[in-house]
PDB file of C-alpha atoms (C1' of nucleotides) in Angstrom:
ATOM      1  CA  MET A   1      14.033  17.325  -2.859  1.00  0.00           C
ATOM      2  CA  LEU A   2      15.377  13.995  -1.884  1.00  0.00           C
ATOM      3  CA  VAL A   3      13.738  10.660  -1.806  1.00  0.00           C
ATOM      4  CA  ARG A   4      14.320   8.165   0.887  1.00  0.00           C
ATOM      5  CA  VAL A   5      14.682   4.510   1.477  1.00  0.00           C
ATOM      6  CA  VAL A   6      12.841   2.219   3.799  1.00  0.00           C
ATOM      7  CA  LYS A   7      15.180  -0.296   5.269  1.00  0.00           C
ATOM      8  CA  ARG A   8      14.631  -3.237   7.437  1.00  0.00           C
ATOM      9  CA  ARG A   9      16.997  -5.672   8.989  1.00  0.00           C
ATOM     10  CA  GLY A  10      15.469  -9.099   9.160  1.00  0.00           C
ATOM     11  CA  GLY A  11      17.713 -11.878  10.335  1.00  0.00           C
ATOM     12  CA  GLU A  12      20.783 -11.617   8.154  1.00  0.00           C
ATOM     13  CA  ALA A  13      19.543  -9.826   5.101  1.00  0.00           C
ATOM     14  CA  MET A  14      18.727  -6.159   4.951  1.00  0.00           C
ATOM     15  CA  LEU A  15      15.691  -5.213   2.941  1.00  0.00           C
ATOM     16  CA  ALA A  16      15.538  -1.811   1.332  1.00  0.00           C
ATOM     17  CA  GLY A  17      13.380   0.027  -1.155  1.00  0.00           C
ATOM     18  CA  ARG A  18      13.183   3.533  -2.482  1.00  0.00           C
ATOM     19  CA  ILE A  19       9.915   5.317  -1.874  1.00  0.00           C
ATOM     20  CA  VAL A  20       8.353   6.223  -5.201  1.00  0.00           C
ATOM     21  CA  GLU A  21       4.731   6.839  -4.289  1.00  0.00           C
ATOM     22  CA  VAL A  22       2.944   8.219  -1.243  1.00  0.00           C
ATOM     23  CA  GLU A  23      -0.400   9.642  -0.238  1.00  0.00           C
ATOM     24  CA  VAL A  24      -1.014  12.379   2.273  1.00  0.00           C
ATOM     25  CA  TYR A  25      -3.704  12.116   4.924  1.00  0.00           C
ATOM     26  CA  LEU A  26      -4.561  15.204   6.865  1.00  0.00           C
ATOM     27  CA  GLY A  27      -5.372  14.842  10.501  1.00  0.00           C
ATOM     28  CA  ALA A  28      -8.462  16.976  10.683  1.00  0.00           C
ATOM     29  CA  ASP A  29     -10.676  18.148   7.847  1.00  0.00           C
ATOM     30  CA  ASP A  30      -9.981  14.993   5.898  1.00  0.00           C
ATOM     31  CA  ALA A  31     -12.908  12.616   5.783  1.00  0.00           C
ATOM     32  CA  ALA A  32     -10.697   9.890   4.335  1.00  0.00           C
ATOM     33  CA  ALA A  33      -8.223   9.883   7.198  1.00  0.00           C
ATOM     34  CA  HIS A  34      -8.497   7.282   9.918  1.00  0.00           C
ATOM     35  CA  SER A  35      -7.928  10.075  12.366  1.00  0.00           C
ATOM     36  CA  ALA A  36     -10.901  12.110  11.140  1.00  0.00           C
ATOM     37  CA  ALA A  37     -13.129  10.886  13.950  1.00  0.00           C
ATOM     38  CA  GLY A  38     -10.590  11.454  16.683  1.00  0.00           C
ATOM     39  CA  LYS A  39      -8.129   9.336  18.580  1.00  0.00           C
ATOM     40  CA  THR A  40      -8.814   5.630  19.065  1.00  0.00           C
ATOM     41  CA  ALA A  41      -6.791   2.651  20.144  1.00  0.00           C
ATOM     42  CA  ARG A  42      -6.124   1.858  16.507  1.00  0.00           C
ATOM     43  CA  ASN A  43      -4.775   5.211  15.348  1.00  0.00           C
ATOM     44  CA  ALA A  44      -3.159   6.366  18.576  1.00  0.00           C
ATOM     45  CA  VAL A  45       0.284   6.469  16.975  1.00  0.00           C
ATOM     46  CA  LEU A  46      -0.832   9.214  14.619  1.00  0.00           C
ATOM     47  CA  PHE A  47      -1.426  11.503  17.543  1.00  0.00           C
ATOM     48  CA  GLY A  48       2.031  10.872  18.928  1.00  0.00           C
ATOM     49  CA  PRO A  49       5.326  12.432  17.832  1.00  0.00           C
ATOM     50  CA  PRO A  50       6.283  12.511  14.128  1.00  0.00           C
ATOM     51  CA  GLY A  51       8.485   9.959  12.418  1.00  0.00           C
ATOM     52  CA  HIS A  52       6.784   6.905  13.844  1.00  0.00           C
ATOM     53  CA  ALA A  53       5.188   3.942  12.099  1.00  0.00           C
ATOM     54  CA  TYR A  54       1.429   3.578  11.935  1.00  0.00           C
ATOM     55  CA  VAL A  55       0.534   0.116  10.667  1.00  0.00           C
ATOM     56  CA  TYR A  56      -3.017  -1.093  10.227  1.00  0.00           C
ATOM     57  CA  PHE A  57      -4.812  -4.112   8.837  1.00  0.00           C
ATOM     58  CA  ILE A  58      -7.368  -3.674   6.089  1.00  0.00           C
ATOM     59  CA  TYR A  59      -9.827  -5.806   4.119  1.00  0.00           C
ATOM     60  CA  GLY A  60      -9.023  -8.809   6.232  1.00  0.00           C
ATOM     61  CA  ASN A  61      -5.938  -9.396   4.098  1.00  0.00           C
ATOM     62  CA  HIS A  62      -3.462  -6.581   4.031  1.00  0.00           C
ATOM     63  CA  PHE A  63      -1.333  -4.268   6.083  1.00  0.00           C
ATOM     64  CA  CYS A  64      -0.626  -0.666   5.209  1.00  0.00           C
ATOM     65  CA  PHE A  65       2.348   1.361   6.383  1.00  0.00           C
ATOM     66  CA  ASN A  66       2.166   5.057   7.300  1.00  0.00           C
ATOM     67  CA  VAL A  67       4.534   7.578   8.774  1.00  0.00           C
ATOM     68  CA  SER A  68       3.216  10.025  11.311  1.00  0.00           C
ATOM     69  CA  CYS A  69       4.250  13.472  10.201  1.00  0.00           C
ATOM     70  CA  MET A  70       2.783  16.085  12.469  1.00  0.00           C
ATOM     71  CA  PRO A  71       3.738  17.248  15.951  1.00  0.00           C
ATOM     72  CA  GLU A  72       2.226  15.533  18.919  1.00  0.00           C
ATOM     73  CA  GLY A  73      -1.520  16.039  19.039  1.00  0.00           C
ATOM     74  CA  ASP A  74      -1.910  16.480  15.289  1.00  0.00           C
ATOM     75  CA  ALA A  75      -2.641  13.331  13.333  1.00  0.00           C
ATOM     76  CA  GLY A  76      -1.362  14.035   9.817  1.00  0.00           C
ATOM     77  CA  CYS A  77       0.422  11.165   8.142  1.00  0.00           C
ATOM     78  CA  VAL A  78       1.802   9.813   4.895  1.00  0.00           C
ATOM     79  CA  LEU A  79       0.825   6.437   3.489  1.00  0.00           C
ATOM     80  CA  ILE A  80       3.694   4.665   1.741  1.00  0.00           C
ATOM     81  CA  ARG A  81       2.131   3.254  -1.403  1.00  0.00           C
ATOM     82  CA  ALA A  82       5.001   1.913  -3.497  1.00  0.00           C
ATOM     83  CA  LEU A  83       8.713   1.193  -3.350  1.00  0.00           C
ATOM     84  CA  GLU A  84      11.424   0.458  -5.837  1.00  0.00           C
ATOM     85  CA  PRO A  85      13.180  -2.650  -4.513  1.00  0.00           C
ATOM     86  CA  VAL A  86      16.810  -1.878  -3.751  1.00  0.00           C
ATOM     87  CA  ALA A  87      18.230  -4.619  -1.546  1.00  0.00           C
ATOM     88  CA  GLY A  88      17.222  -7.998  -0.205  1.00  0.00           C
ATOM     89  CA  ILE A  89      15.163  -8.728  -3.275  1.00  0.00           C
ATOM     90  CA  GLU A  90      15.300 -12.475  -2.894  1.00  0.00           C
ATOM     91  CA  GLU A  91      14.007 -12.311   0.625  1.00  0.00           C
ATOM     92  CA  MET A  92      11.253  -9.926  -0.421  1.00  0.00           C
ATOM     93  CA  ALA A  93      10.218 -12.377  -3.091  1.00  0.00           C
ATOM     94  CA  ARG A  94      10.124 -15.161  -0.516  1.00  0.00           C
ATOM     95  CA  ASN A  95       7.973 -13.020   1.732  1.00  0.00           C
ATOM     96  CA  ARG A  96       5.622 -12.450  -1.175  1.00  0.00           C
ATOM     97  CA  GLY A  97       5.619 -16.072  -2.237  1.00  0.00           C
ATOM     98  CA  LEU A  98       7.107 -15.259  -5.621  1.00  0.00           C
ATOM     99  CA  VAL A  99      10.162 -16.453  -7.452  1.00  0.00           C
ATOM    100  CA  VAL A 100      12.289 -13.850  -9.167  1.00  0.00           C
ATOM    101  CA  ALA A 101      13.909 -15.461 -12.147  1.00  0.00           C
ATOM    102  CA  ALA A 102      17.442 -14.439 -12.888  1.00  0.00           C
ATOM    103  CA  SER A 103      16.847 -12.922 -16.245  1.00  0.00           C
ATOM    104  CA  GLU A 104      13.957 -11.851 -18.312  1.00  0.00           C
ATOM    105  CA  GLY A 105      10.751 -11.348 -16.446  1.00  0.00           C
ATOM    106  CA  ARG A 106      12.799  -9.825 -13.691  1.00  0.00           C
ATOM    107  CA  ALA A 107      11.786  -6.220 -14.157  1.00  0.00           C
ATOM    108  CA  ALA A 108       8.144  -7.180 -14.375  1.00  0.00           C
ATOM    109  CA  LYS A 109       8.349  -9.250 -11.225  1.00  0.00           C
ATOM    110  CA  LEU A 110      10.132  -6.548  -9.309  1.00  0.00           C
ATOM    111  CA  ARG A 111       7.067  -4.443  -9.808  1.00  0.00           C
ATOM    112  CA  LEU A 112       4.942  -7.125  -8.182  1.00  0.00           C
ATOM    113  CA  LEU A 113       7.118  -7.053  -5.074  1.00  0.00           C
ATOM    114  CA  THR A 114       6.369  -3.621  -3.661  1.00  0.00           C
ATOM    115  CA  SER A 115       4.053  -1.684  -6.000  1.00  0.00           C
ATOM    116  CA  GLY A 116       1.135  -1.224  -3.659  1.00  0.00           C
ATOM    117  CA  PRO A 117       0.558  -0.593   0.038  1.00  0.00           C
ATOM    118  CA  GLY A 118      -0.341  -4.164   0.900  1.00  0.00           C
ATOM    119  CA  ARG A 119       2.394  -5.621  -1.255  1.00  0.00           C
ATOM    120  CA  LEU A 120       5.232  -3.602   0.176  1.00  0.00           C
ATOM    121  CA  CYS A 121       4.204  -4.507   3.718  1.00  0.00           C
ATOM    122  CA  GLN A 122       4.206  -8.159   2.843  1.00  0.00           C
ATOM    123  CA  ALA A 123       7.574  -7.856   1.100  1.00  0.00           C
ATOM    124  CA  LEU A 124       9.184  -6.117   4.066  1.00  0.00           C
ATOM    125  CA  GLY A 125       7.376  -8.216   6.631  1.00  0.00           C
ATOM    126  CA  ILE A 126       5.637  -5.271   8.216  1.00  0.00           C
ATOM    127  CA  THR A 127       2.834  -6.355  10.538  1.00  0.00           C
ATOM    128  CA  ARG A 128       0.656  -4.597  13.002  1.00  0.00           C
ATOM    129  CA  PRO A 129       1.506  -5.720  16.474  1.00  0.00           C
ATOM    130  CA  HIS A 130       5.156  -6.018  15.617  1.00  0.00           C
ATOM    131  CA  ASP A 131       5.960  -2.781  13.810  1.00  0.00           C
ATOM    132  CA  ASN A 132       3.264  -0.353  14.846  1.00  0.00           C
ATOM    133  CA  GLY A 133       4.699   2.622  16.693  1.00  0.00           C
ATOM    134  CA  LYS A 134       8.346   2.081  15.794  1.00  0.00           C
ATOM    135  CA  ASP A 135      10.634   5.098  15.643  1.00  0.00           C
ATOM    136  CA  LEU A 136      11.554   5.404  11.967  1.00  0.00           C
ATOM    137  CA  THR A 137      14.211   8.022  12.589  1.00  0.00           C
ATOM    138  CA  SER A 138      16.468   5.810  14.680  1.00  0.00           C
ATOM    139  CA  ARG A 139      18.900   3.373  13.157  1.00  0.00           C
ATOM    140  CA  GLN A 140      18.698   1.346  16.297  1.00  0.00           C
ATOM    141  CA  SER A 141      15.246   0.376  15.196  1.00  0.00           C
ATOM    142  CA  ASP A 142      14.968  -2.493  12.728  1.00  0.00           C
ATOM    143  CA  LEU A 143      12.617  -0.415  10.622  1.00  0.00           C
ATOM    144  CA  TRP A 144      13.695   3.040   9.614  1.00  0.00           C
ATOM    145  CA  ILE A 145      13.693   5.610   6.851  1.00  0.00           C
ATOM    146  CA  GLY A 146      16.892   7.247   5.682  1.00  0.00           C
ATOM    147  CA  ASP A 147      18.048   9.576   2.961  1.00  0.00           C
ATOM    148  CA  ASP A 148      19.746   7.961  -0.012  1.00  0.00           C
ATOM    149  CA  GLN A 149      20.534  11.174  -1.925  1.00  0.00           C
ATOM    150  CA  PHE A 150      18.433  10.050  -4.831  1.00  0.00           C
ATOM    151  CA  LYS A 151      17.365  12.910  -7.078  1.00  0.00           C
ATOM    152  CA  PRO A 152      13.937  12.146  -8.440  1.00  0.00           C
ATOM    153  CA  GLY A 153      12.715  13.546 -11.689  1.00  0.00           C
ATOM    154  CA  GLU A 154       9.327  15.081 -12.001  1.00  0.00           C
ATOM    155  CA  ILE A 155       6.908  14.568  -9.116  1.00  0.00           C
ATOM    156  CA  ALA A 156       3.329  14.160 -10.258  1.00  0.00           C
ATOM    157  CA  THR A 157       0.298  14.681  -8.075  1.00  0.00           C
ATOM    158  CA  THR A 158      -2.959  12.816  -8.593  1.00  0.00           C
ATOM    159  CA  ALA A 159      -6.117  11.974  -6.745  1.00  0.00           C
ATOM    160  CA  ARG A 160      -5.848   9.408  -4.001  1.00  0.00           C
ATOM    161  CA  ILE A 161      -6.651   5.808  -4.716  1.00  0.00           C
ATOM    162  CA  GLY A 162      -8.988   3.315  -3.161  1.00  0.00           C
ATOM    163  CA  ILE A 163     -10.843   5.612  -0.817  1.00  0.00           C
ATOM    164  CA  THR A 164     -14.516   6.404  -0.714  1.00  0.00           C
ATOM    165  CA  ARG A 165     -14.523   9.837   0.883  1.00  0.00           C
ATOM    166  CA  ALA A 166     -12.754  13.044  -0.124  1.00  0.00           C
ATOM    167  CA  ALA A 167     -11.227  11.114  -3.001  1.00  0.00           C
ATOM    168  CA  GLU A 168     -10.936  14.098  -5.278  1.00  0.00           C
ATOM    169  CA  GLN A 169      -8.151  15.888  -3.465  1.00  0.00           C
ATOM    170  CA  PRO A 170      -4.789  15.667  -5.281  1.00  0.00           C
ATOM    171  CA  LEU A 171      -2.822  14.277  -2.376  1.00  0.00           C
ATOM    172  CA  ARG A 172      -1.071  11.374  -4.051  1.00  0.00           C
ATOM    173  CA  TYR A 173       2.529  12.004  -5.024  1.00  0.00           C
ATOM    174  CA  VAL A 174       4.431   9.799  -7.430  1.00  0.00           C
ATOM    175  CA  ILE A 175       7.783   9.928  -9.157  1.00  0.00           C
ATOM    176  CA  ALA A 176       6.490  10.301 -12.668  1.00  0.00           C
ATOM    177  CA  GLN A 177       9.368   8.479 -14.320  1.00  0.00           C
ATOM    178  CA  SER A 178       9.334   5.474 -12.031  1.00  0.00           C
ATOM    179  CA  PRO A 179       7.971   2.178 -13.344  1.00  0.00           C
ATOM    180  CA  PHE A 180       7.458   1.029  -9.768  1.00  0.00           C
ATOM    181  CA  VAL A 181       4.417   3.078  -8.840  1.00  0.00           C
ATOM    182  CA  SER A 182       1.271   1.118  -8.102  1.00  0.00           C
ATOM    183  CA  GLY A 183      -0.730   0.031 -11.074  1.00  0.00           C
ATOM    184  CA  ASN A 184      -4.066   1.791 -10.913  1.00  0.00           C
ATOM    185  CA  LEU A 185      -3.226   5.120 -12.448  1.00  0.00           C
ATOM    186  CA  ARG A 186      -0.210   4.358 -14.517  1.00  0.00           C
ATOM    187  CA  ILE A 187      -0.289   6.413 -17.629  1.00  0.00           C
ATOM    188  CA  PRO A 188       0.713   4.016 -20.368  1.00  0.00           C
ATOM    189  CA  LYS A 189       1.808   5.716 -23.501  1.00  0.00           C
ATOM    190  CA  ALA A 190      -0.166   4.726 -26.539  1.00  0.00           C
ATOM    191  CA  GLY A 191       1.236   1.501 -27.874  1.00  0.00           C
ATOM    192  CA  ALA A 192       3.421   0.884 -24.836  1.00  0.00           C
ATOM    193  CA  GLY A 193       1.703  -2.385 -24.016  1.00  0.00           C
ATOM    194  CA  ARG A 194       3.411  -5.733 -24.060  1.00  0.00           C
ATOM    195  CA  HIS A 195       2.789  -8.390 -26.611  1.00  0.00           C
ATOM    196  CA  ARG A 196       3.163 -12.075 -26.209  1.00  0.00           C
TER     197      ARG A 196
ATOM    198  C1'  DA B   1      -6.701  -5.586 -22.989  1.00  0.00           C
ATOM    199  C1'  DT B   2     -10.312  -3.963 -19.157  1.00  0.00           C
ATOM    200  C1'  DA B   3     -13.956  -5.058 -15.722  1.00  0.00           C
ATOM    201  C1'  DT B   4     -15.975  -7.195 -11.872  1.00  0.00           C
ATOM    202  C1'  DC B   5     -15.831  -9.814  -7.700  1.00  0.00           C
ATOM    203  C1'  DG B   6     -14.467 -12.596  -3.500  1.00  0.00           C
ATOM    204  C1'  DA B   7     -11.466 -13.093   0.485  1.00  0.00           C
ATOM    205  C1'  DT B   8     -11.271 -12.219   5.552  1.00  0.00           C
ATOM    206  C1'  DT B   9     -10.673  -9.507  10.058  1.00  0.00           C
ATOM    207  C1'  DA B  10     -10.005  -5.308  13.018  1.00  0.00           C
ATOM    208  C1'  DT B  11     -12.531  -1.582  14.065  1.00  0.00           C
ATOM    209  C1'  DC B  12     -16.441   1.254  14.615  1.00  0.00           C
ATOM    210  C1'  DT B  13     -21.767   2.118  14.863  1.00  0.00           C
TER     211       DT B  13
ATOM    212  C1'  DG C   1     -23.835  -5.871  11.671  1.00  0.00           C
ATOM    213  C1'  DA C   2     -21.394  -2.852   8.237  1.00  0.00           C
ATOM    214  C1'  DT C   3     -17.458  -1.168   6.455  1.00  0.00           C
ATOM    215  C1'  DA C   4     -12.612  -0.674   4.705  1.00  0.00           C
ATOM    216  C1'  DA C   5      -6.301   3.959   2.622  1.00  0.00           C
ATOM    217  C1'  DT C   6      -6.218  -3.905  -1.129  1.00  0.00           C
ATOM    218  C1'  DC C   7      -4.893  -7.756  -3.890  1.00  0.00           C
ATOM    219  C1'  DG C   8      -5.382 -11.456  -6.977  1.00  0.00           C
ATOM    220  C1'  DA C   9      -8.286 -14.335  -9.569  1.00  0.00           C
ATOM    221  C1'  DT C  10     -11.769 -14.856 -12.905  1.00  0.00           C
ATOM    222  C1'  DA C  11     -14.766 -13.304 -16.613  1.00  0.00           C
ATOM    223  C1'  DT C  12     -15.360 -10.941 -20.894  1.00  0.00           C
ATOM    224  C1'  DG C  13     -14.104  -8.099 -25.472  1.00  0.00           C
TER     225       DG C  13
END
DNA sequence: ATATCGATTATCT
DNA sequence: GATAATCGATATG
């Protein structure tokens, strides 16, 4: 199994991150999916062809980025929940309103860039009117997903996060070894905490 | 360290 | 009018 990279060309810099955490949403029979109640103006992309971007705005503050995965007419999708920053880190930090210092707290701050659905959208500049519906399989698009030949270690599955319905299904997939997965369910080893 | 809460808007009932 | 696939700040041990 190979993991992929989300890339985005913005102006001069290219922004890229490796996908380290996703959640699956089934089209039908999934009370947590936006598509559960049928097609609407908001989720229309999910019912289109696979490999396209579904972007939506949530909680009045944040965007979330999904990839439609099922053939036309079926609304299954994958929510991209966390990335490992790969390229364009300074611009991502600007987008997030953070400053990445050159040395020490760097690793810690990298986690703040893209470890979460809302964060990674802000870091990559993904917004609803602008990016919704883009073809992620075409390099002509300024937002696409490609294969970077990365060989992940163990893939762990857990319950999905932040939802209020059908939350118990183990449809969240994370690269177990990655420190860049979103914070909620990180499994800190005993005594692994930081001091100060 | 963990827990609780407010922000803020598109979408649906 | 209620709700939400979140984040960041504040409060508390």
